[in-house]
XYZ file of C-alpha atoms in Angstrom:
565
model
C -33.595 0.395 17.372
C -30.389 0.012 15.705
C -27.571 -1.123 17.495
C -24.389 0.914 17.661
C -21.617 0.216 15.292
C -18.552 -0.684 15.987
C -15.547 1.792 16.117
C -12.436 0.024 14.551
C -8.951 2.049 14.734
C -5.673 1.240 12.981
C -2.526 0.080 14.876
C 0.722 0.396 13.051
C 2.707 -0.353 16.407
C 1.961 -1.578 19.776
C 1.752 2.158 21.051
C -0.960 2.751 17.897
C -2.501 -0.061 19.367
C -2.656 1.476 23.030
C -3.409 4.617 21.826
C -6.792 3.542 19.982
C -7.802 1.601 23.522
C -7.629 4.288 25.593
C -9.393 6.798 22.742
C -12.310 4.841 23.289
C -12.060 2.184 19.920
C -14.396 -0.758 20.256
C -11.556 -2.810 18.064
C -8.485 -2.001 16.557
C -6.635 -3.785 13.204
C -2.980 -4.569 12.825
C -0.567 -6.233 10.838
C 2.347 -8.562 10.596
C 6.024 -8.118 9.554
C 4.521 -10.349 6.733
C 1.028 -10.443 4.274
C -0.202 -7.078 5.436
C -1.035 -4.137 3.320
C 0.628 -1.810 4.558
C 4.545 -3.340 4.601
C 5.736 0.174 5.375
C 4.590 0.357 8.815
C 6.398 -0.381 11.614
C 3.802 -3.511 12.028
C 3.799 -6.432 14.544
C 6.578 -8.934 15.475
C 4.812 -12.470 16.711
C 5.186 -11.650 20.018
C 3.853 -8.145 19.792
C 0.750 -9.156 18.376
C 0.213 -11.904 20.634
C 1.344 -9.174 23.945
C -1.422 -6.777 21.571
C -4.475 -9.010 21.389
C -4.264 -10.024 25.197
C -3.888 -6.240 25.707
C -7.154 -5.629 24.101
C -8.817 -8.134 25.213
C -7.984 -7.313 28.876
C -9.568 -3.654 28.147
C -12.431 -5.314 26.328
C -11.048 -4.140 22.823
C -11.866 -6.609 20.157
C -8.442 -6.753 18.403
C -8.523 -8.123 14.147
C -5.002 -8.929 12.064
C -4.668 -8.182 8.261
C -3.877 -10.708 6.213
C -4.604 -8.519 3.184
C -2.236 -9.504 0.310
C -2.309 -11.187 -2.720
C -0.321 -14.246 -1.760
C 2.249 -16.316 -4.005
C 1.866 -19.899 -4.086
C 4.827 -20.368 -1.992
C 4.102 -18.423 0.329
C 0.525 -19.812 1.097
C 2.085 -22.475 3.765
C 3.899 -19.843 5.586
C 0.778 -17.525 5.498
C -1.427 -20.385 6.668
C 0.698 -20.707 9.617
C 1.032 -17.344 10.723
C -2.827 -17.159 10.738
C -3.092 -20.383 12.631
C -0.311 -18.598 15.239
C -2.985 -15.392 15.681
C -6.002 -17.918 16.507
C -3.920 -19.752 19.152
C -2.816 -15.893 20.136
C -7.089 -14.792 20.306
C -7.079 -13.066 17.423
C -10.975 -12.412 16.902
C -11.021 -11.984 12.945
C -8.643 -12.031 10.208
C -9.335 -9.541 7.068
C -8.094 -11.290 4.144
C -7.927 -10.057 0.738
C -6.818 -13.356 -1.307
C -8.989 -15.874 -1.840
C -7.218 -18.716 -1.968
C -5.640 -18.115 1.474
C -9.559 -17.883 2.067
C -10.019 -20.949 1.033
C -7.194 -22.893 3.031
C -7.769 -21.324 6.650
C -11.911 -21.379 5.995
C -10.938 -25.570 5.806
C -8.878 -25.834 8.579
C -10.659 -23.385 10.740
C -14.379 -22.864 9.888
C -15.438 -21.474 13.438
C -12.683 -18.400 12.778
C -14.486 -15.002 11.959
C -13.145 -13.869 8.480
C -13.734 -10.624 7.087
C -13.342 -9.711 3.217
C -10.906 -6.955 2.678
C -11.778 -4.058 0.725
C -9.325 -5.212 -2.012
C -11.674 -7.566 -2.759
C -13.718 -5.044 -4.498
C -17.003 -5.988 -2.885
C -19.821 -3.174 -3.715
C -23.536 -4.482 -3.883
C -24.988 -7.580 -2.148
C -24.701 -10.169 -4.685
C -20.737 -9.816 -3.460
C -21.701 -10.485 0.509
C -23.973 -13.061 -0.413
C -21.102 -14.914 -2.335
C -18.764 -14.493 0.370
C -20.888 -15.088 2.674
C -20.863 -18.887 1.001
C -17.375 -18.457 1.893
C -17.501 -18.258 5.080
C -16.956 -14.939 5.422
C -19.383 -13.086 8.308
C -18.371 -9.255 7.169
C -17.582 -7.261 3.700
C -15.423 -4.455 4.083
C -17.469 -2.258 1.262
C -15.919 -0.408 -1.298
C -14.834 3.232 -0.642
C -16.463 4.926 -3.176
C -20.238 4.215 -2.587
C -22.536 7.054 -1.490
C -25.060 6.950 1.439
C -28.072 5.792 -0.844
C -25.543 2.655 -1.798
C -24.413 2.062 1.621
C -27.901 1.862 2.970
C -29.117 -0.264 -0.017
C -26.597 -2.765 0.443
C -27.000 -3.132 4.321
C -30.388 -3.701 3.692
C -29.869 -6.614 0.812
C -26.675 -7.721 2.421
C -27.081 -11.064 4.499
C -23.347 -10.774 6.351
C -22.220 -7.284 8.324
C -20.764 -4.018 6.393
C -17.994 -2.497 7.283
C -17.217 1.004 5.840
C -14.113 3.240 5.940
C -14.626 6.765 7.414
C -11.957 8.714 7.859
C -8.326 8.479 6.114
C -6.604 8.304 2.546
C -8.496 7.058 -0.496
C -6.794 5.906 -3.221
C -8.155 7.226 -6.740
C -8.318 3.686 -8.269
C -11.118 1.271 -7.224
C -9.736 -0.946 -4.341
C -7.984 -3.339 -5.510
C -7.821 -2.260 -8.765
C -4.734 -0.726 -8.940
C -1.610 -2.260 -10.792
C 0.243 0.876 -11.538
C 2.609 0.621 -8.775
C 3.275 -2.491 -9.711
C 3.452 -2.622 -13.997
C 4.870 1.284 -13.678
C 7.348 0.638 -10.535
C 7.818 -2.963 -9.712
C 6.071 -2.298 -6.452
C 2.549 -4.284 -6.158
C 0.048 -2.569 -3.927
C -1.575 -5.733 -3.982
C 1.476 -7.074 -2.200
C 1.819 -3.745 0.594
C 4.054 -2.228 -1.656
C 2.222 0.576 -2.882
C 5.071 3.250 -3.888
C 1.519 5.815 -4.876
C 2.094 7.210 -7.848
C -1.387 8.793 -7.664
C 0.733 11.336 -5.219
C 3.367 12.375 -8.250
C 2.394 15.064 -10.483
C 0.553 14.962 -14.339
C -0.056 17.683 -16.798
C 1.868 19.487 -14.410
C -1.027 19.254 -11.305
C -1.988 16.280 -8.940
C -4.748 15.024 -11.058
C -5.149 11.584 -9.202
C -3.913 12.888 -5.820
C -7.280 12.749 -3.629
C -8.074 14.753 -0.479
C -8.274 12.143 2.719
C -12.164 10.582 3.759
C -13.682 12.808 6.761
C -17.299 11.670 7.281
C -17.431 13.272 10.816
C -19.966 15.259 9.490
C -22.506 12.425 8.693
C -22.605 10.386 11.486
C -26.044 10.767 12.350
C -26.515 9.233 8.228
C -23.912 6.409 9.065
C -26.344 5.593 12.344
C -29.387 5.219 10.423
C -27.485 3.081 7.287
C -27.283 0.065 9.236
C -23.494 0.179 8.746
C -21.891 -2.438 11.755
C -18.503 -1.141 12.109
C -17.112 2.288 11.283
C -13.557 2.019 10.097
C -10.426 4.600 10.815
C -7.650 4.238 7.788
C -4.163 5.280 9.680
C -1.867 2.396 9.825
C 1.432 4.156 8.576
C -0.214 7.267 10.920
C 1.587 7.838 14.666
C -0.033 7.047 18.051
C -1.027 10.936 18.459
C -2.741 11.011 14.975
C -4.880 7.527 16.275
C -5.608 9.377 19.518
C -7.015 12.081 18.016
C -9.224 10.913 15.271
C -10.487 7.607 17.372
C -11.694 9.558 20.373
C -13.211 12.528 18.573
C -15.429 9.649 16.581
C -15.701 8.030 20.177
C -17.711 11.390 20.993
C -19.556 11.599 18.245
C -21.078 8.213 18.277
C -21.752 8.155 21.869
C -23.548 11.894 21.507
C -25.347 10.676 18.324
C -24.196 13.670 16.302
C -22.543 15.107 14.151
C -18.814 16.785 14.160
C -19.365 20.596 15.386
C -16.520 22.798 13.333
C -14.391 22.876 15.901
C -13.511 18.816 16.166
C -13.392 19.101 12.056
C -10.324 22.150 12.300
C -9.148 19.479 14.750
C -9.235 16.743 12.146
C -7.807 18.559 9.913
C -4.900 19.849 11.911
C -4.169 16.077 13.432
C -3.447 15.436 9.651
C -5.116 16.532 6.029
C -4.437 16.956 2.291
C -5.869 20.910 2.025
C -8.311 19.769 3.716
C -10.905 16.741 3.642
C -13.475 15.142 1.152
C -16.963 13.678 1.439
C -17.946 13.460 -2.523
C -17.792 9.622 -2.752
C -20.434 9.796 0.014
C -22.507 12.431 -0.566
C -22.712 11.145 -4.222
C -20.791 14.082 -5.951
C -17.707 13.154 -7.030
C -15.707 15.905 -8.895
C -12.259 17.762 -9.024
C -13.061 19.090 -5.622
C -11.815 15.643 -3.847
C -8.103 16.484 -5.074
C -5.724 17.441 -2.570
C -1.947 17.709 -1.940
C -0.236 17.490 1.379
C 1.039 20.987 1.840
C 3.610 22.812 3.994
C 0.786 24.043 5.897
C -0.587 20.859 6.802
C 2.348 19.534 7.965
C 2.988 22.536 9.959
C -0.640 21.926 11.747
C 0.220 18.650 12.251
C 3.226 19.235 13.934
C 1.553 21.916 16.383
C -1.476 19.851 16.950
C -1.402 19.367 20.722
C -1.837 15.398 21.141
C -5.054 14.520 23.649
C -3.850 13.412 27.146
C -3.215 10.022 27.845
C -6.560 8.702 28.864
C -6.855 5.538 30.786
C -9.091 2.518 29.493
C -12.930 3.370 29.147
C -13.853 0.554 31.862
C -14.933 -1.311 28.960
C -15.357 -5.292 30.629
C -12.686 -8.066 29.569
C -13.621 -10.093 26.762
C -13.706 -13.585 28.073
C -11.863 -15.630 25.390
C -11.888 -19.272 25.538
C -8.118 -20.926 24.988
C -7.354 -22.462 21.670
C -5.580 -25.437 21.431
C -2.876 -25.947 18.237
C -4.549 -25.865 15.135
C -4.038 -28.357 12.511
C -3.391 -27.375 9.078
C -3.242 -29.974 6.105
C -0.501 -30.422 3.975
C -0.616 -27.896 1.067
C -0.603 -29.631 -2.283
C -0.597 -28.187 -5.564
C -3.030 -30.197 -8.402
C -2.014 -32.061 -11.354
C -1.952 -30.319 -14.686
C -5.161 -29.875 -16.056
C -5.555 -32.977 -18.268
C -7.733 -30.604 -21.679
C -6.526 -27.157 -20.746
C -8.666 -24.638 -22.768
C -6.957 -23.749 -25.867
C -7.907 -20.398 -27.204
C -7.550 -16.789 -28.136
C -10.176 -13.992 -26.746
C -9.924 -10.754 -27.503
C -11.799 -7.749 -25.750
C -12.613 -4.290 -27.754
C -12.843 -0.983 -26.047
C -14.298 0.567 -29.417
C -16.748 -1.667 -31.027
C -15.729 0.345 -34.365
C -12.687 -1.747 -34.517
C -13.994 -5.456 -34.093
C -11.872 -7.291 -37.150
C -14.050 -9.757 -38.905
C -11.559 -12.579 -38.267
C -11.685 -16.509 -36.833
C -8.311 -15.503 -35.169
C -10.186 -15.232 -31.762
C -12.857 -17.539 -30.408
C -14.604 -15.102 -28.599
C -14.656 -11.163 -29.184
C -16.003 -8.816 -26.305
C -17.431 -5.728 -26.025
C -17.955 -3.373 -22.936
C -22.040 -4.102 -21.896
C -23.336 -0.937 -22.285
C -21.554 -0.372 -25.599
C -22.761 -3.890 -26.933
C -25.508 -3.080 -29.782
C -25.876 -5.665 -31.619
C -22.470 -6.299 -33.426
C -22.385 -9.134 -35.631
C -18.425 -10.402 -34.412
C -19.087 -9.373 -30.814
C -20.488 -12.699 -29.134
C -19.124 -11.471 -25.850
C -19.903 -8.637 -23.370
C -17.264 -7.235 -20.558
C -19.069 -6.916 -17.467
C -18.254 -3.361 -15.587
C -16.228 -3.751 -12.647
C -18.208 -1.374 -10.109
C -21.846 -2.113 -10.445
C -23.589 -0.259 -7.102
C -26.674 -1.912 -5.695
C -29.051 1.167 -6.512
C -27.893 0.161 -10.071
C -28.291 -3.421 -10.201
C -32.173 -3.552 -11.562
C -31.008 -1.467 -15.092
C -27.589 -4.135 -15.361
C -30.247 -7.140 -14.739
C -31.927 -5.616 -17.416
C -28.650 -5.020 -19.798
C -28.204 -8.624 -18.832
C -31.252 -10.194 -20.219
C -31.135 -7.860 -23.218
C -27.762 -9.424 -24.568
C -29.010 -12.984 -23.495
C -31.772 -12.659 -25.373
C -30.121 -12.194 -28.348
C -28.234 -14.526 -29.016
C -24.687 -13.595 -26.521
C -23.487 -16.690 -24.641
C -20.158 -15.306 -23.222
C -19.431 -12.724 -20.632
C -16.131 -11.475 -18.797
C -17.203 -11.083 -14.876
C -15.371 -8.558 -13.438
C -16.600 -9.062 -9.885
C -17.583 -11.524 -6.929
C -20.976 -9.748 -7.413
C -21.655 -11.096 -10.707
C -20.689 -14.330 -10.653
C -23.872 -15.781 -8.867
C -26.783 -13.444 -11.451
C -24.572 -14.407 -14.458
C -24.576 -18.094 -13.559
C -28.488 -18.141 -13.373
C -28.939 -16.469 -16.108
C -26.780 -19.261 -18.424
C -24.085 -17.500 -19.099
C -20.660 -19.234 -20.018
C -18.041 -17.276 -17.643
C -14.782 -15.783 -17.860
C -13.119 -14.423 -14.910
C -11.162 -11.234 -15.255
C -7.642 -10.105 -14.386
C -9.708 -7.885 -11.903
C -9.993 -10.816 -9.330
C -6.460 -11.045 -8.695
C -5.400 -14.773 -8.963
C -2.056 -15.124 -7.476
C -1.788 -18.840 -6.497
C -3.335 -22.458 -7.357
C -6.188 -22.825 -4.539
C -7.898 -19.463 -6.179
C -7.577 -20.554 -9.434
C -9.011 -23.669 -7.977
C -12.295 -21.956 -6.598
C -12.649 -19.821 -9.530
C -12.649 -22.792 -12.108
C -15.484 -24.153 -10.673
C -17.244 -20.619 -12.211
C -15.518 -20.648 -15.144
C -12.328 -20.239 -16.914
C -9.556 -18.114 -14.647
C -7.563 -14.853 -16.179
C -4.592 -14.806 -13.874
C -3.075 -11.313 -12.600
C -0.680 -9.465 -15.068
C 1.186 -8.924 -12.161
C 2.681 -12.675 -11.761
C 6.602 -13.641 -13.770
C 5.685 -16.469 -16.606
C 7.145 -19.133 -13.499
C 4.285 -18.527 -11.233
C 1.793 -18.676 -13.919
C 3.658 -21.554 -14.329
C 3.055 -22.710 -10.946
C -0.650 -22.248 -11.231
C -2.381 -25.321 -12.917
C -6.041 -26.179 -14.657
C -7.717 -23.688 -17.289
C -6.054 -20.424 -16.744
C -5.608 -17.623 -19.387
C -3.492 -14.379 -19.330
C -2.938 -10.829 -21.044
C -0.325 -11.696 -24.089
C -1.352 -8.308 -25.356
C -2.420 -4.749 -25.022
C -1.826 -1.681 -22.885
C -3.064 -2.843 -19.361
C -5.375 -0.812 -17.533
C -3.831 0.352 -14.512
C -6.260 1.905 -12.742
C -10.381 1.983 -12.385
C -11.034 5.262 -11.695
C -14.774 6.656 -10.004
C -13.618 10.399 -9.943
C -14.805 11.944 -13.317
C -12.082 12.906 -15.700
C -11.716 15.129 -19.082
C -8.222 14.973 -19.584
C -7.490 11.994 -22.158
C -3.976 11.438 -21.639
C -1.703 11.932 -18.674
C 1.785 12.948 -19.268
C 4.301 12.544 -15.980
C 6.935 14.118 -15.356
C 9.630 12.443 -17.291
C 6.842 12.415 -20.451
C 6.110 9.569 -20.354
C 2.039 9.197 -22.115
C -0.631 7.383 -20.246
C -3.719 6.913 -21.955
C -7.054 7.563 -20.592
C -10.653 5.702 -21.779
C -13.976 5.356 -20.356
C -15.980 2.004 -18.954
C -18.905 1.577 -17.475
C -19.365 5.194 -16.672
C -16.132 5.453 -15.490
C -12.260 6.286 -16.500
C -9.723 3.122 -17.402
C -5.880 4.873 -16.535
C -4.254 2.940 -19.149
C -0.097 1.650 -19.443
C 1.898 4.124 -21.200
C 2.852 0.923 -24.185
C 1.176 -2.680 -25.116
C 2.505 -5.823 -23.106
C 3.728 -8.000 -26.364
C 4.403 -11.333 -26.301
C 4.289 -12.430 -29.945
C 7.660 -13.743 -30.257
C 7.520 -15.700 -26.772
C 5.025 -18.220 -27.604
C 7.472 -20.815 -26.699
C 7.168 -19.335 -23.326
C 3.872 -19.124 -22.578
C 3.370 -22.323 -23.949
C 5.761 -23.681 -21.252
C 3.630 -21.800 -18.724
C 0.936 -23.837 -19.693
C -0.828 -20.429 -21.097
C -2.888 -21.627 -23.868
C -5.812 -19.349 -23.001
C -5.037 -16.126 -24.767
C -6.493 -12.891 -24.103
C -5.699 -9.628 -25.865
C -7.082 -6.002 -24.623
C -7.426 -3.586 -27.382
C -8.017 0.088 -26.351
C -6.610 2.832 -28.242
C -5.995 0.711 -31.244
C -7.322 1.771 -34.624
C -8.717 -0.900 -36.838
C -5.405 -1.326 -38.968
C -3.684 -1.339 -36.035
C -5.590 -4.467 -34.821
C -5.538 -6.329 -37.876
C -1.319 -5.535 -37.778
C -1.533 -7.075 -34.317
C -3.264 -10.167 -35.157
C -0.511 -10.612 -37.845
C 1.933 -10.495 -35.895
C 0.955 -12.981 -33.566
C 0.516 -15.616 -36.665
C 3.747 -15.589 -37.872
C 5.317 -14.855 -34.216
C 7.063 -11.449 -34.897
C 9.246 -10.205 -33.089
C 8.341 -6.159 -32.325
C 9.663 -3.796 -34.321
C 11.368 -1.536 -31.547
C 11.297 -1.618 -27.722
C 7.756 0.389 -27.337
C 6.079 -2.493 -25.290
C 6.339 -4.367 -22.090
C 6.932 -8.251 -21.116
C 5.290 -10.991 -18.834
C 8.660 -10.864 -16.901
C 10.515 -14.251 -16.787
């Protein structure tokens, strides 16, 4: 028989964290003033979380911190040491999101539990497999996989899932999203998420989605083989935590699902008109938008908070003392002695390939690849599902037999099929290479596109083979949801472009990044790898582009966007 999963509740303050105890939560999740995901909260002061984790560990409460940004390279040393301050504290697992802070605390501290954040994207089990090489012992899945998925990939998977249940989604893939950042100057990847999903578009809320309630398939979620059942509510108060843990406590102690009653009470302790279930149930549609109204808030405000409860009983967890953990020197490598020196190009529309020896390597999307003469690339899609991986094996093999050599992985579950099959590698913007030690691990794969987030310094700062976006309008967003509209317009009119890949919708920058007349610059950044992401460009439009970049033009008015300096 199955063993229960574990019930894991957010804790934006201490008295979040108290709150999920006595609600019945096997563990709870916090974060630091510092390399958390959600910066807004109130969060944890060192001594807080230190006071927290002995809390929970006194009421036999397993009690994980989120280290779940995208970390700059110098800020890796003072990262490194606040997780080496939460293992002296007990911490039982830290959820990191960055790989190269992976990479330096897996070193110095191989025994430590790690758990890959959901920002890493991780979807079918060719992902937990490579982490699991990692060192990582759980995969935080992707939010938008349906039961069949879910079960699938517990079944493949050779580490433990962990799967979000109840609380906000955000419309783009996780950790997919650079609106915030390109749009606003605030990185969700960094907890600064300003959501501009929330704001309004062709005059609705066409990327505003309802919150996740799967109350009403836990009996599913028992029989998936899922190990821990997660609660999304960090920036949520203590009564909101109380409510939604111990309602879930019931359920999975009962072995049932939520009777209407404890869903109006869901709803009332906080919705957006309501819930959604269509990422789950394997429908999704325009019925998983929702707004926070004035009559949700009102609920919420009326919702009568459960009574303080006192701990379950649950016994202590016996924690054996740490002693000081030793951390090596961070160093950053030498310059790579033969950096790659190139141009690639990717093509959205195959119609528009330019027969040119501009660019060494031209890529097409996978499933649009059909034979084309110039194309000697394909992009991988970035959300491949395990019930789909036997028809992309298949895509695979197709391409490799005829002749394509080069492919642009857009996930950890790639990398490991594409390197047995003989591919030569090319690792997208999608893995989010902030800092040196993840360019590091990725090299080792194959060349490293770093994150058109980072200023032309820290690209600087970043050594070996690395590439970057010098042109195009970057795709903000991955979106599952199916869309019709083709264009966005926001409130101030501003024009956001919308394509499709893979099956699903690319939310595109409203102008190109150029950076014709900077190659001085990049140069300087050691950015000799050149990519360029054509989308809605005709093929006249292309050719104009390539010019451009030959004799270093400067653009012709200020329609475009910069690698910041």
């Amino acid at each position: 028989m199955a063993s229960m999963p574990e019930l894991l509740a957010p804790c934006g303050s201490f008295d979040g964290m108290k709150a999920a105890v006595y609600a019945g939560a096997d563990a709870v999740y916090f974060g630091g003033r510092s390399f958390s995901a959600r910066m807004n909260a109130h969060n944890f002061t060192d001594e807080e979380a230190a006071r927290g984790i002995a809390f929970c560990h006194e009421n036999g409460v397993r009690a994980y911190a989120a280290l779940n940004t995208q970390i700059y390279d110098r800020d890796l040393e003072k990262a490194a040491a606040f997780a080496a301050f939460l293992v002296q504290a007990g911490v039982d697992a830290l959820i990191i999101s960055d790989i190269g802070l992976a990479k330096i605390i897996h070193e110095a501290m191989p025994a430590l539990a790690l758990h890959a954040s959901t920002q890493m994207a991780g979807h079918n089990a060719g992902a937990a497999s490579f982490l699991a090489e990692l060192g990582f012992c759980r995969m935080v899945c992707a939010r938008e996989l349906s039961f069949e998925n879910v079960k699938a990939l517990c079944e493949k998977s050779g580490i433990d899932i962990e799967m979000f249940v109840h609380g906000a989604l955000c419309v783009s893939q996780s950790g997919g999203c650079l609106m915030s950042s390109i749009v606003g100057g605030r990185s969700g990847n960094r907890g600064e998420c300003a959501q501009p999903c929330r704001l309004p578009y062709n005059g609705g809320h066409p990327l505003s989605l309802k919150d996740l309630c799967l109350a009403g398939h836990v009996t599913e979620l028992l029989a998936s083989g899922v190990k821990s059942l997660k609660i999304e509510g960090r920036m949520k108060s203590p009564a909101y935590v109380e409510g939604v843990v111990s309602i879930y406590r019931r359920l999975l102690d009962e072995k049932r699902n939520a009777s209407d009653k404890e869903q109006k009470t869901l709803r009332a302790l906080f919705s957006r008109e309501g819930f959604t279930d269509s990422y789950f149930t394997g429908c999704p549609g325009a019925s998983m938008l929702g707004v926070r109204q004035d009559a949700d808030k009102q609920k919420t405000a009326t919702a009568a908070p459960l009574a303080k409860r006192q701990s379950r009983k649950k016994p202590p967890l016996d924690i054996p003392p740490r002693g000081p953990v030793q951390l090596a020197p961070y160093r950053r490598r030498e310059e790579a002695a033969r950096p790659i020196r190139q141009r690639t190009a990717r093509f959205y529309d195959p119609s528009v390939l330019p027969d040119t020896d501009f660019f060494a390597i031209q890529f097409v999307p996978l499933d649009l690849w059909n034979g084309q003469r110039r194309a000697n690339g394909v992009l991988l899609p970035p959300v491949v599902p395990e019930t789909d991986m036997a028809a992309f094996r298949r895509a695979l093999a197709r391409v490799k037999d005829a002749g394509v050599q080069h492919v642009i992985v857009s996930n950890i579950g790639q990398i490991s099929l594409c390197r047995e099959m003989g591919f030569c590698l090319h690792m997208d913007y999608r893995f989010n290479v902030y800092n040196d030690p993840a360019a590091s691990f990725y090299e080792q794969y194959g060349d490293v596109m770093l994150s058109p987030e980072l200023t032309l310094p820290r690209m600087r700062d970043i050594k070996g083979n690395k590439a970057a976006i010098v042109y195009g309008r970057l795709p903000l967003m991955t979106i599952e949801r199916p869309m019709k509209e083709t264009l966005l317009r926001d409130r101030r009119g501003v024009r956001f472009p919308l394509i499709k890949e893979g099956g699903r919708t690319l939310l595109l920058n409203s102008v190109p990044l150029y950076m014709a007349d900077r190659a001085k610059e990049l140069k300087q950044a050691g950015l000799w790898n050149q990519h360029f992401v054509f989308t809605t460009e005709t093929k006249q439009e292309v050719l104009d582009v390539i010019e451009r970049y030959k004799n270093l033009t400067p653009p012709a008015d200020g329609s475009m966007t910069r690698i910041k300096r």
